[in-house]
Tab-separated table of C-alpha atoms in Angstrom:
chain	number	residue	atom	x	y	z
A	1	MET	CA	-0.043	-0.068	0.083
A	2	ALA	CA	1.480	3.332	-1.078
A	3	MET	CA	1.071	5.322	2.046
A	4	ILE	CA	-0.677	8.778	1.975
A	5	ASP	CA	1.520	11.584	2.236
A	6	ASN	CA	0.054	14.745	1.395
A	7	ASP	CA	-2.426	16.981	3.362
A	8	TRP	CA	-4.969	14.161	3.724
A	9	LEU	CA	-2.633	12.629	6.246
A	10	THR	CA	-3.694	15.103	8.884
A	11	TYR	CA	-7.168	13.909	8.519
A	12	VAL	CA	-6.636	10.058	8.288
A	13	GLN	CA	-3.494	9.386	10.378
A	14	ASP	CA	-5.750	8.988	13.512
A	15	GLU	CA	-7.856	6.569	11.354
A	16	PHE	CA	-4.658	4.430	11.117
A	17	LYS	CA	-4.369	3.939	14.666
A	18	LYS	CA	-7.818	2.709	15.319
A	19	PRO	CA	-8.399	-0.969	16.107
A	20	TYR	CA	-10.936	-1.180	13.132
A	21	TYR	CA	-7.992	-0.018	10.653
A	22	LYS	CA	-5.784	-2.462	12.175
A	23	GLU	CA	-7.854	-5.442	11.510
A	24	LEU	CA	-8.799	-4.226	7.926
A	25	TYR	CA	-5.012	-3.832	7.274
A	26	THR	CA	-4.110	-7.321	8.454
A	27	PHE	CA	-7.016	-8.707	6.239
A	28	ILE	CA	-6.024	-6.737	3.002
A	29	ARG	CA	-2.322	-7.788	3.439
A	30	GLN	CA	-3.614	-11.450	3.697
A	31	GLU	CA	-5.901	-11.152	1.001
A	32	TYR	CA	-3.079	-9.803	-1.551
A	33	ASN	CA	-0.764	-12.466	-0.400
A	34	THR	CA	-3.047	-15.282	-1.057
A	35	ARG	CA	-5.714	-14.096	-3.741
A	36	VAL	CA	-5.946	-11.821	-6.938
A	37	ILE	CA	-6.944	-8.504	-5.493
A	38	TYR	CA	-7.781	-5.225	-7.313
A	39	PRO	CA	-6.715	-2.579	-7.804
A	40	PRO	CA	-2.930	-3.200	-7.506
A	41	ALA	CA	-1.814	-2.427	-3.751
A	42	ASP	CA	0.274	0.732	-4.776
A	43	ASP	CA	-3.044	1.928	-6.427
A	44	ILE	CA	-5.451	1.847	-3.527
A	45	PHE	CA	-4.974	5.174	-2.292
A	46	ASN	CA	-4.566	6.903	-5.853
A	47	ALA	CA	-7.751	9.064	-5.389
A	48	PHE	CA	-5.744	10.799	-2.562
A	49	HIS	CA	-2.629	11.024	-4.179
A	50	LEU	CA	-4.005	12.705	-7.263
A	51	THR	CA	-6.443	14.911	-5.457
A	52	PRO	CA	-5.087	16.632	-2.303
A	53	LEU	CA	-7.832	17.636	0.203
A	54	SER	CA	-7.066	21.215	-0.230
A	55	GLU	CA	-8.041	20.984	-3.985
A	56	VAL	CA	-11.156	18.937	-3.740
A	57	LYS	CA	-14.114	20.897	-5.372
A	58	VAL	CA	-16.164	18.069	-6.612
A	59	LEU	CA	-16.587	14.431	-5.123
A	60	ILE	CA	-17.914	11.489	-7.094
A	61	LEU	CA	-18.965	8.610	-4.862
A	62	GLY	CA	-18.698	5.009	-6.187
A	63	GLN	CA	-19.056	1.803	-4.491
A	64	ASP	CA	-16.787	-1.057	-5.045
A	65	PRO	CA	-13.558	-1.037	-7.421
A	66	TYR	CA	-14.005	-2.898	-10.900
A	67	HIS	CA	-13.150	-6.458	-10.279
A	68	GLY	CA	-11.812	-7.362	-13.966
A	69	GLU	CA	-8.193	-7.587	-14.836
A	70	ARG	CA	-6.132	-4.257	-15.390
A	71	GLN	CA	-9.503	-2.145	-14.783
A	72	ALA	CA	-9.466	-0.628	-11.395
A	73	HIS	CA	-6.617	1.687	-10.558
A	74	GLY	CA	-7.964	3.667	-7.527
A	75	LEU	CA	-10.548	6.123	-8.900
A	76	SER	CA	-14.061	5.395	-8.876
A	77	PHE	CA	-15.764	4.756	-12.415
A	78	SER	CA	-12.270	5.010	-14.038
A	79	VAL	CA	-10.302	2.171	-15.798
A	80	LEU	CA	-6.781	1.996	-17.120
A	81	PRO	CA	-6.001	2.899	-20.771
A	82	GLY	CA	-6.447	0.094	-23.212
A	83	GLN	CA	-9.466	-1.414	-21.517
A	84	ALA	CA	-12.990	-1.449	-22.582
A	85	ILE	CA	-15.135	1.450	-21.141
A	86	PRO	CA	-17.474	0.077	-18.624
A	87	PRO	CA	-21.263	0.372	-19.177
A	88	SER	CA	-21.710	2.948	-16.322
A	89	LEU	CA	-18.918	5.162	-17.716
A	90	GLN	CA	-20.466	4.828	-21.267
A	91	ASN	CA	-23.519	6.354	-19.801
A	92	ILE	CA	-21.475	9.098	-17.969
A	93	TYR	CA	-20.018	10.003	-21.378
A	94	GLN	CA	-23.268	10.044	-23.079
A	95	GLU	CA	-24.671	12.349	-20.296
A	96	LEU	CA	-21.542	14.607	-20.626
A	97	LYS	CA	-22.124	14.827	-24.326
A	98	ASP	CA	-25.671	15.762	-24.018
A	99	ASP	CA	-25.123	18.352	-20.993
A	100	VAL	CA	-21.884	19.960	-22.007
A	101	GLY	CA	-20.891	18.884	-25.418
A	102	CYS	CA	-18.026	16.704	-24.765
A	103	TYR	CA	-17.380	14.221	-27.570
A	104	ILE	CA	-17.339	10.560	-26.244
A	105	PRO	CA	-13.501	9.409	-26.117
A	106	ASN	CA	-12.074	6.100	-26.944
A	107	ASN	CA	-10.896	5.372	-23.362
A	108	GLY	CA	-12.192	5.297	-19.715
A	109	TYR	CA	-8.954	6.878	-17.899
A	110	LEU	CA	-10.363	9.644	-15.862
A	111	GLU	CA	-6.977	10.959	-14.121
A	112	LYS	CA	-7.561	14.277	-15.757
A	113	TRP	CA	-10.425	14.783	-13.455
A	114	ALA	CA	-8.593	13.793	-10.492
A	115	ARG	CA	-5.819	16.222	-11.342
A	116	GLN	CA	-8.589	19.118	-11.506
A	117	GLY	CA	-9.815	18.543	-7.972
A	118	VAL	CA	-12.485	15.787	-8.641
A	119	LEU	CA	-12.104	13.247	-5.848
A	120	MET	CA	-13.282	9.989	-7.445
A	121	LEU	CA	-13.790	7.980	-4.013
A	122	ASN	CA	-15.186	4.520	-3.633
A	123	THR	CA	-16.737	3.444	-0.368
A	124	VAL	CA	-14.786	0.270	-0.421
A	125	LEU	CA	-11.194	0.524	-1.885
A	126	THR	CA	-10.339	-3.034	-2.689
A	127	VAL	CA	-12.092	-6.053	-4.276
A	128	ARG	CA	-11.365	-9.849	-4.952
A	129	ALA	CA	-11.076	-10.576	-8.683
A	130	HIS	CA	-14.461	-11.446	-10.245
A	131	GLN	CA	-16.109	-11.162	-6.836
A	132	PRO	CA	-17.916	-7.874	-6.646
A	133	ALA	CA	-18.736	-6.633	-2.948
A	134	SER	CA	-16.140	-9.310	-1.596
A	135	HIS	CA	-14.443	-6.662	0.697
A	136	GLN	CA	-17.525	-5.022	1.970
A	137	GLY	CA	-17.975	-4.755	5.614
A	138	LYS	CA	-14.375	-5.330	6.304
A	139	GLY	CA	-13.706	-1.716	7.460
A	140	TRP	CA	-13.237	0.412	4.279
A	141	GLU	CA	-16.723	2.041	4.829
A	142	GLN	CA	-15.374	3.481	8.298
A	143	PHE	CA	-12.342	4.658	6.601
A	144	THR	CA	-14.089	6.417	3.795
A	145	ASP	CA	-16.631	7.721	6.048
A	146	ALA	CA	-13.784	9.646	7.679
A	147	ILE	CA	-12.750	10.966	4.187
A	148	ILE	CA	-16.152	12.211	3.498
A	149	GLN	CA	-16.466	13.922	6.829
A	150	ALA	CA	-13.123	15.531	6.009
A	151	VAL	CA	-14.247	16.972	2.901
A	152	ASN	CA	-17.741	18.105	4.490
A	153	ALA	CA	-15.342	20.014	7.032
A	154	GLN	CA	-13.922	22.006	4.376
A	155	ASP	CA	-14.691	25.810	4.581
A	156	ARG	CA	-15.269	26.446	0.812
A	157	PRO	CA	-17.600	25.259	-1.805
A	158	VAL	CA	-17.800	21.703	-2.699
A	159	VAL	CA	-20.036	19.818	-5.168
A	160	TYR	CA	-21.105	16.125	-4.269
A	161	LEU	CA	-22.402	13.896	-7.133
A	162	LEU	CA	-24.243	11.107	-5.533
A	163	TRP	CA	-25.577	8.414	-8.118
A	164	GLY	CA	-27.706	5.741	-6.752
A	165	ARG	CA	-29.105	4.857	-3.302
A	166	PRO	CA	-25.666	3.669	-1.653
A	167	ALA	CA	-24.090	7.033	-2.360
A	168	GLN	CA	-27.000	9.094	-1.433
A	169	SER	CA	-26.980	7.100	1.849
A	170	LYS	CA	-24.048	9.500	2.994
A	171	ILE	CA	-26.278	12.556	2.816
A	172	PRO	CA	-26.790	12.795	6.303
A	173	MET	CA	-23.133	13.220	7.066
A	174	LEU	CA	-23.042	16.174	4.417
A	175	THR	CA	-24.092	19.032	6.818
A	176	ASN	CA	-21.968	22.251	5.240
A	177	PRO	CA	-24.392	24.601	3.804
A	178	LYS	CA	-21.609	25.814	1.726
A	179	HIS	CA	-21.440	22.942	-0.446
A	180	LEU	CA	-24.097	21.596	-2.990
A	181	ILE	CA	-25.423	17.946	-3.160
A	182	LEU	CA	-26.673	16.761	-6.498
A	183	LYS	CA	-28.561	13.377	-6.411
A	184	ALA	CA	-29.554	11.208	-9.600
A	185	PRO	CA	-30.234	7.460	-10.220
A	186	HIS	CA	-27.042	5.499	-10.743
A	187	PRO	CA	-25.525	5.441	-14.326
A	188	SER	CA	-25.548	1.588	-14.668
A	189	PRO	CA	-27.796	0.428	-17.382
A	190	LEU	CA	-30.299	-1.016	-15.023
A	191	SER	CA	-31.214	2.630	-13.701
A	192	ALA	CA	-29.642	5.312	-16.073
A	193	PHE	CA	-32.864	5.756	-17.766
A	194	ARG	CA	-34.670	6.475	-14.386
A	195	GLY	CA	-33.202	9.945	-14.304
A	196	PHE	CA	-29.495	9.795	-14.834
A	197	PHE	CA	-29.801	10.875	-18.326
A	198	GLY	CA	-30.858	14.396	-18.320
A	199	CYS	CA	-29.787	15.139	-14.629
A	200	ARG	CA	-27.169	17.835	-16.172
A	201	HIS	CA	-24.873	17.238	-12.892
A	202	PHE	CA	-21.637	18.414	-14.978
A	203	SER	CA	-23.054	21.680	-16.074
A	204	GLN	CA	-24.700	22.462	-12.712
A	205	ALA	CA	-21.374	21.648	-10.791
A	206	ASN	CA	-19.527	23.996	-13.023
A	207	GLU	CA	-21.951	26.648	-12.680
A	208	PHE	CA	-21.928	26.369	-8.911
A	209	LEU	CA	-18.069	26.430	-9.023
A	210	LYS	CA	-18.171	29.491	-11.216
A	211	GLU	CA	-20.511	31.318	-9.052
A	212	HIS	CA	-18.124	30.804	-6.213
A	213	GLY	CA	-15.068	32.179	-8.154
A	214	ILE	CA	-13.751	28.577	-8.503
A	215	ALA	CA	-12.332	27.318	-11.805
A	216	PRO	CA	-14.979	24.830	-13.624
A	217	VAL	CA	-13.816	21.392	-14.419
A	218	ASP	CA	-12.830	20.675	-17.934
A	219	TRP	CA	-14.873	17.333	-18.343
A	220	GLN	CA	-13.537	16.366	-21.581
A	221	ILE	CA	-11.387	13.308	-21.531
A	222	GLU	CA	-9.244	13.231	-24.689
A	223	ASN	CA	-8.965	10.421	-26.956
A	224	ILE	CA	-5.580	8.398	-26.415
């Protein structure tokens, strides 16, 4: 696990000392030693490495990492270059095209968003190969709740994009009146037609940021 060493550390170092995290660490280490686990261990905390807390302006909340080979790399909804674009991300790209006019790129690599202050957080940060939800209930949820609380405590405008019921279950934690919460169904093929398409979250997020003097996100992912 590549340790967190930027401004997130101030907020999470106490989590590392708690009993639940020590149990989680022991479990995760054993899993990586005995099974195929995604993402690669050095990528678990990529969302924090790429998006320091002081730079977070949008939080996109996912659930599990992708559980296929060479997909997950520590950013929710993103896959490594060269991988097929997952169905949920295809729907995100369609909404981006309809909402802000982005062309649909040939890859699902979203690091560009992370480097602009979009924290792409999963509530669970690891998963067994081909076994979705296999690391739920092991302690990651408590850790990522601490991350969400750290963002909530920031004294500046932040936008939350909460797609689907699991993400929206975190709303009671989001108490900061300076922040904007945008809700929609999940972009998966099962639910995107129930209101994800047409939600216009990307333009709404940018309008909110601009109103508060913050640079908007360039949502266009370029072709590779």
